[in-house]
Coordinates of C-alpha atoms and ligand atoms in Angstrom, one line a residue:
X937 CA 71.8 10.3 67.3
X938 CA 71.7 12.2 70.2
X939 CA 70.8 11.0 74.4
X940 CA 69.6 13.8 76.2
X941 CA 70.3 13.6 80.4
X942 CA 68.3 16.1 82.6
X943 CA 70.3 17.8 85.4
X944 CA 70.7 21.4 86.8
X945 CA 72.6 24.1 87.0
X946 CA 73.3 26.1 90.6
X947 CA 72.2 29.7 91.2
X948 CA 73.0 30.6 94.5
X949 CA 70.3 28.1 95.8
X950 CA 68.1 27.8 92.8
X951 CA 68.7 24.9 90.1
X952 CA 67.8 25.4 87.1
X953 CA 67.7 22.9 83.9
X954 CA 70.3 21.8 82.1
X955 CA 70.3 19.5 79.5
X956 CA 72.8 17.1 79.2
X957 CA 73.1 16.1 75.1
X958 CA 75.5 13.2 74.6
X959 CA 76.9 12.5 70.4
X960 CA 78.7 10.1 69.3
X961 CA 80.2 9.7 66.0
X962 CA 82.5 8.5 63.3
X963 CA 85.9 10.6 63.2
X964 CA 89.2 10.8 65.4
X965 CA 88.7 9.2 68.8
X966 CA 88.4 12.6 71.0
X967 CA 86.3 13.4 73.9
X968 CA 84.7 17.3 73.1
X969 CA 82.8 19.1 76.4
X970 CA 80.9 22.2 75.5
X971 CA 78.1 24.7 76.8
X972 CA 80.6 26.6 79.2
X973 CA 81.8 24.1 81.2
X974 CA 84.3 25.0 84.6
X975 CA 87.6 23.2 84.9
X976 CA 85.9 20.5 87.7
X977 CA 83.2 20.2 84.8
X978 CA 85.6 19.6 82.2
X979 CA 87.8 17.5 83.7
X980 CA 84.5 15.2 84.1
X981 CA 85.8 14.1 80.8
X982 CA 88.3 12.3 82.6
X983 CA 86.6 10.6 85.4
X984 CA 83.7 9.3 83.1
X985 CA 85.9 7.6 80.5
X986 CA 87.9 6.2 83.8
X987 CA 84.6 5.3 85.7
X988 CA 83.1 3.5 82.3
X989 CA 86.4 1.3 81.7
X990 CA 86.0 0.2 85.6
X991 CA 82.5 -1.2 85.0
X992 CA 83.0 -2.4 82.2
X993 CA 82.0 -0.1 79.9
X994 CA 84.0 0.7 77.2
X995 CA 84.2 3.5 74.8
X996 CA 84.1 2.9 71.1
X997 CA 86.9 5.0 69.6
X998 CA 84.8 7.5 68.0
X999 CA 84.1 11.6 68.1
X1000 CA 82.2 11.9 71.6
X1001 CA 80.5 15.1 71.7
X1002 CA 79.1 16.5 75.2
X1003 CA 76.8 19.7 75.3
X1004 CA 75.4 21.2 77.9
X1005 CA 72.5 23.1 77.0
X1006 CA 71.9 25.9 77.6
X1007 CA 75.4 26.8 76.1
X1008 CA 75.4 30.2 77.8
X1009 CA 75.0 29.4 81.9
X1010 CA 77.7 28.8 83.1
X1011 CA 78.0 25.1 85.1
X1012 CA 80.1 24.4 87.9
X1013 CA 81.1 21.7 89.9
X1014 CA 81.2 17.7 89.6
X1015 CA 77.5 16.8 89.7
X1016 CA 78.1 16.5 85.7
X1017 CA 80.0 13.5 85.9
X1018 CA 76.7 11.1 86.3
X1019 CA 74.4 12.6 83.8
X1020 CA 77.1 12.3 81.3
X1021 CA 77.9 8.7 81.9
X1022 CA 74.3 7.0 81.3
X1023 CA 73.9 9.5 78.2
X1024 CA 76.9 7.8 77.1
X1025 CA 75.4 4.6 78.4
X1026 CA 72.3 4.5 76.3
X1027 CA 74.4 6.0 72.8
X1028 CA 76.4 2.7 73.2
X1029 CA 73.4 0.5 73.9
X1030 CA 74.4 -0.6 77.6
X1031 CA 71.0 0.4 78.5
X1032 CA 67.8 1.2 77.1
X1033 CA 67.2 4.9 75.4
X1034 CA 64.4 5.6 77.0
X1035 CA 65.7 4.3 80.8
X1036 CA 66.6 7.9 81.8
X1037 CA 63.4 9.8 80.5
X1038 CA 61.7 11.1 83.5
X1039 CA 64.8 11.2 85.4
X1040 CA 66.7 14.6 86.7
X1041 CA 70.1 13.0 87.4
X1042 CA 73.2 14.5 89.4
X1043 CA 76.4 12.6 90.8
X1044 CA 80.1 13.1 90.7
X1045 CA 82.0 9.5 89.9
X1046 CA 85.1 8.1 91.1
X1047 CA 87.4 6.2 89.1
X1048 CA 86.6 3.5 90.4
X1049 CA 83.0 3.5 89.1
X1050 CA 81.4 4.5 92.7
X1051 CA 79.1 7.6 93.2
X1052 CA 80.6 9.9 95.3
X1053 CA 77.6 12.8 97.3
X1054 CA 77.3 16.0 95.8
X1055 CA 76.0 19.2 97.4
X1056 CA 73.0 20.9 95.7
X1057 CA 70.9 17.2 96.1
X1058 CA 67.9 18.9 98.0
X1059 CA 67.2 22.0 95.5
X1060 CA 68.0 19.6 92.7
X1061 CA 65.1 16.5 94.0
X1062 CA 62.4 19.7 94.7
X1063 CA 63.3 21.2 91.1
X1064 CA 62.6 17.4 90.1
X1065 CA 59.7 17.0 91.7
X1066 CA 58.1 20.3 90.5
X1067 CA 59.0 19.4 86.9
X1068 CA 57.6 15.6 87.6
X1069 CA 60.7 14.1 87.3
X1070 CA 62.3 11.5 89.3
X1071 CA 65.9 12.0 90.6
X1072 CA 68.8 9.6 89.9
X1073 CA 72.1 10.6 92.5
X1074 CA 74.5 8.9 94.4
X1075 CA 73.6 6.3 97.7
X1076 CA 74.7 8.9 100.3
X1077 CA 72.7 11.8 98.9
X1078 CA 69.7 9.6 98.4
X1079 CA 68.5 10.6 102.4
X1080 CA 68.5 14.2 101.3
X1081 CA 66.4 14.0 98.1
X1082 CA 63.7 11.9 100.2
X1083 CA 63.6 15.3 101.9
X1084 CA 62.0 16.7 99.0
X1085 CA 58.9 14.9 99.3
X1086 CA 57.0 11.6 100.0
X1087 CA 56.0 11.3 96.1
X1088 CA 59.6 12.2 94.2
X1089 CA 60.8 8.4 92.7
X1090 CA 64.2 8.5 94.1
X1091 CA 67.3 6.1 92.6
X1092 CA 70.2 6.2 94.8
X1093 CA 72.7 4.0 93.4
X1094 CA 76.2 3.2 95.5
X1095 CA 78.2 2.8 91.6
X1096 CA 77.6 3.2 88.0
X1097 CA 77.7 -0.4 87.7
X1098 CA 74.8 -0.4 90.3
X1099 CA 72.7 2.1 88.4
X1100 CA 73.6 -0.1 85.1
X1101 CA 71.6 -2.9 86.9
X1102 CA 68.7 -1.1 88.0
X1103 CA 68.4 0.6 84.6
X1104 CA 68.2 -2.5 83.0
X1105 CA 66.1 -4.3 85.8
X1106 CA 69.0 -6.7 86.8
X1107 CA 69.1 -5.4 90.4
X1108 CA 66.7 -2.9 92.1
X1109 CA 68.1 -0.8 94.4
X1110 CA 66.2 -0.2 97.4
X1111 CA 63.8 2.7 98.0
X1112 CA 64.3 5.2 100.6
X1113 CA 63.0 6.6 104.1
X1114 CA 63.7 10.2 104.7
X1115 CA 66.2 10.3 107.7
X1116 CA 64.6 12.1 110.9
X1117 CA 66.0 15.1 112.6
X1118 CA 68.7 15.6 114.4
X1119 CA 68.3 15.8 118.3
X1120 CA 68.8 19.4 119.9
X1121 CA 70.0 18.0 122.9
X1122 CA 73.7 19.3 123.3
X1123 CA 73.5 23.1 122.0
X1124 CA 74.3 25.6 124.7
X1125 CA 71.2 27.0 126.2
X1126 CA 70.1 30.3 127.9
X1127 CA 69.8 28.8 131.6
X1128 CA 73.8 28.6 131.4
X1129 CA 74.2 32.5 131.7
X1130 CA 74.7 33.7 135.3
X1131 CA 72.9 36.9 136.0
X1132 CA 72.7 39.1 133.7
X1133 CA 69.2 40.0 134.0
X1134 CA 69.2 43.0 132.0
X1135 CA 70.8 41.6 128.9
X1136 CA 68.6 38.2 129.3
X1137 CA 65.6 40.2 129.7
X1138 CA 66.8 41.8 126.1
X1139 CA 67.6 38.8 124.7
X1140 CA 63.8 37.4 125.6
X1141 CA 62.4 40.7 124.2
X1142 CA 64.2 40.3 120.7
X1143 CA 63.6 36.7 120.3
X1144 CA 59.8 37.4 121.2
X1145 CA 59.5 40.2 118.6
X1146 CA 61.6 39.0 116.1
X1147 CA 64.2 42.5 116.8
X1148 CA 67.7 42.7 116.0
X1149 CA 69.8 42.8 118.5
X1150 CA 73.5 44.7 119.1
X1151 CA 75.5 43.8 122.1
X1152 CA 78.3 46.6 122.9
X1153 CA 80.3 45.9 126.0
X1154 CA 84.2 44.8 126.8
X1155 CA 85.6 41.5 125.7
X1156 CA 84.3 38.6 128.1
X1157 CA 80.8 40.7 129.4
X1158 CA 79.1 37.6 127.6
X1159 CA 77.8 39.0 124.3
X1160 CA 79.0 36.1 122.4
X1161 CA 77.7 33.6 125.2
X1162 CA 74.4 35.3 125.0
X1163 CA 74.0 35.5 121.4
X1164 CA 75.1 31.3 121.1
X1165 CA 71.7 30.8 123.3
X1166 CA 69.6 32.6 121.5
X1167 CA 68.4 29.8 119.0
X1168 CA 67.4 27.9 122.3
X1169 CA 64.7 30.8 122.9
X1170 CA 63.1 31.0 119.2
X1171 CA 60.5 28.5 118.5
X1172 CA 61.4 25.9 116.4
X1173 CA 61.5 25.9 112.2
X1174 CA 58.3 26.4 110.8
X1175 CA 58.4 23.7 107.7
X1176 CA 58.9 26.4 105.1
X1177 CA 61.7 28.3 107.1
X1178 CA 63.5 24.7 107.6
X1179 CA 62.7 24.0 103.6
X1180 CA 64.7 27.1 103.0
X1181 CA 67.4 26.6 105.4
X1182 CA 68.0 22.9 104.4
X1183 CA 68.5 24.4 100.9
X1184 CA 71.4 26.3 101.7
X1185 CA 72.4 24.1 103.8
X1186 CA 72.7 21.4 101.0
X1187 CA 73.8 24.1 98.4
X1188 CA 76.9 24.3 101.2
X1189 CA 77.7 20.6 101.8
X1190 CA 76.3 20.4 105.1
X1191 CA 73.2 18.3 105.3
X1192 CA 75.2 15.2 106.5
X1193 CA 73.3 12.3 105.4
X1194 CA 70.3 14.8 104.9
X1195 CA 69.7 14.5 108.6
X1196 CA 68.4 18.1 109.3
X1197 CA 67.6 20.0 113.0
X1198 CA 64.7 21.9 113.1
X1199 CA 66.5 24.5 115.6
X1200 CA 67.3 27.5 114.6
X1201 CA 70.6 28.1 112.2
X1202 CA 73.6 30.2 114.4
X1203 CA 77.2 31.0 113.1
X1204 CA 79.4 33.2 114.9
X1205 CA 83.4 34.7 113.8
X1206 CA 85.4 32.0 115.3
X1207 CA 83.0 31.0 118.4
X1208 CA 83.7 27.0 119.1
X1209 CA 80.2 25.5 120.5
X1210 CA 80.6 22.7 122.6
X1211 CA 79.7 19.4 120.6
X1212 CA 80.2 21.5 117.6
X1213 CA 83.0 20.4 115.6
X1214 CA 83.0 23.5 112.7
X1215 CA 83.2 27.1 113.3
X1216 CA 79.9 29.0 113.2
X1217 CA 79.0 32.7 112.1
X1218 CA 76.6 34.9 114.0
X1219 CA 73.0 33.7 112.7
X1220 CA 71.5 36.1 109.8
X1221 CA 68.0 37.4 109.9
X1222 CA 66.3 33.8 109.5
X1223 CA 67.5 33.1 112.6
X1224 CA 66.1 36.2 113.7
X1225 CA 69.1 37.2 115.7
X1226 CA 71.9 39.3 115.4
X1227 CA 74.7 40.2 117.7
X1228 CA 78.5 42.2 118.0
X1229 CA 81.2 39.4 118.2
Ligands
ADP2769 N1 76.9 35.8 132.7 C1 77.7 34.8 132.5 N2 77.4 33.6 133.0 C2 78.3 32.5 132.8 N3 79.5 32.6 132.1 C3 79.8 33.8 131.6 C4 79.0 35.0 131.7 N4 79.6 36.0 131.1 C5 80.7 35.5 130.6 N5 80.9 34.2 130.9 C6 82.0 33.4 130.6 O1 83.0 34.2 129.9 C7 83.3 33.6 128.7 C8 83.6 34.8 127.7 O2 82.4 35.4 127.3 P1 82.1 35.9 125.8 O3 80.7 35.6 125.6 O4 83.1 35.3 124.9 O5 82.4 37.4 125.9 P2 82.4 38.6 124.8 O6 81.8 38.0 123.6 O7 81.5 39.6 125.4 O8 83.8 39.0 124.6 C9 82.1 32.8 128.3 O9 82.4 31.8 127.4 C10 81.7 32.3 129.6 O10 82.4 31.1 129.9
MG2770 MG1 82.6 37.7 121.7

């Protein structure tokens, strides 16, 4: 007999289905991992079994079989580990067959049995949602698949032992409130730059129009100055520019508990903004601004 998991796949910011198929059966005690799985993916193996023992959970020595359908796309990363685990789950009867029908689940697992946050959640809830699935992932993504929508049914478990009990109606975990946006407040603004009327008054033209722009002039005119406060010109997100820009922002890592800003993406060569704590790139084209470095 064979559980089937639904997750996704990753490519660049679309996530497409994959079908987790979980087998297990008489024969020497081995754990098999098919459908072109990555090291990270294949090493799941290990993590699962450990996560399993550490709630309890353990394996009957048999043949366990894990395919990931479709066997030709190639799957990357550790978002594997938690689809695996409950398909393994309900083959050994720890919880009901049927408790992860409707379900799109993704989560990498710790040893320990706890759900560590994966990137990818926000693509992976709004694939869910379209296919009227639910979305099963770890507590600290849970903000960012709220993002997806008021309707998607949303489990966001802290550990596998946690999911165990809301699967089998022991413990409910709690439902979730998308998390509001960031404040603006401390990104550098235009009224910071002294003079320069000519370049300002360029700067107010592109933003306006939606123009590229290239600065040309000697190191420490201000091009990089100016270009940092362009953002604080544009008007804010539009929802479906901020949908799109939250996607690769989760795809990267960085919706920190799916708090998201509504201002205007900017990333620059090796430009520290004050607040800012990474290093930013010049923005791309859905910022609508461009500049020399
Ligand atoms: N018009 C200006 N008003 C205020 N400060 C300025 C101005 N132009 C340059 N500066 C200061 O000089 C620094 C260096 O400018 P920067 O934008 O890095 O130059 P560039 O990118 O053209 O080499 C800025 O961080 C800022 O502190
Ligand atoms: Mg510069």
């Amino acid at each position: 007999m064979v559980t089937r998991v639904a997750t996704v796949a990753f490519q660049g910011i679309e996530a497409v289905p994959v079908d987790v198929q979980v087998q297990i059966a008489p024969g020497v005690p081995k754990f098999l991992m098919v459908g072109l799985p990555d090291k990270a993916v294949k090493e799941s193996s290990e993590r699962v079994y450990a996560a399993m023992i550490a709630s309890g959970l353990g394996l009957p020595p048999k043949r366990i079989t894990v395919n990931l359908a479709p066997a030709d796309l190639p799957k990357e990363g550790s978002h594997y580990d938690l689809p695996i685990a409950p398909g393994l789950m309900a083959a050994i009867g720890a919880i009901p067959r049927d408790a992860l029908d409707g379900f799109l689940v993704l989560g990498e697992l710790g040893l320990d049995g706890r759900l560590a946050p994966v990137s990818g959640v926000l693509p992976a809830a709004i694939a869910a949602q379209s296919r009227n699935l639910g979305i099963i992932c770890p507590a600290s993504s849970g903000p960012e698949a709220a993002r997806a929508g008021e309707g998607i049914d949303i489990i966001a478990a802290e550990s596998l032992l946690a999911l165990v009990n809301h699967l089998t109606g022991h413990q409910l975990a709690a439902r979730l409130q998308p998390r509001k946006y960031l404040p603006n407040g401390a990104l550098p603004d235009l009224s910071e730059v002294r003079g320069q009327q000519v370049a300002r008054r360029a700067l107010e033209v592109a933003a306006a129009g939606g123009h590229n722009m290239l600065m040309i002039g000697p190191p420490g005119a201000g091009k990089s100055m100016l270009a940092a406060r362009l953002p604080s010109i544009l008007p804010p997100l539009n929802p479906r520019e901020l949908l799109d820009i939250s996607m690769i922002q989760s795809i990267a890592g960085e919706l920190a508990g799916g708090a998201i800003s509504d201002r205007r993406p900017f990333r620059a060569a090796s430009l520290r903004l004050h607040g800012g704590s990474g290093r930013r790139r010049v923005a791309g084209k859905a910022g609508g601004s461009e500049s020399g470095a």
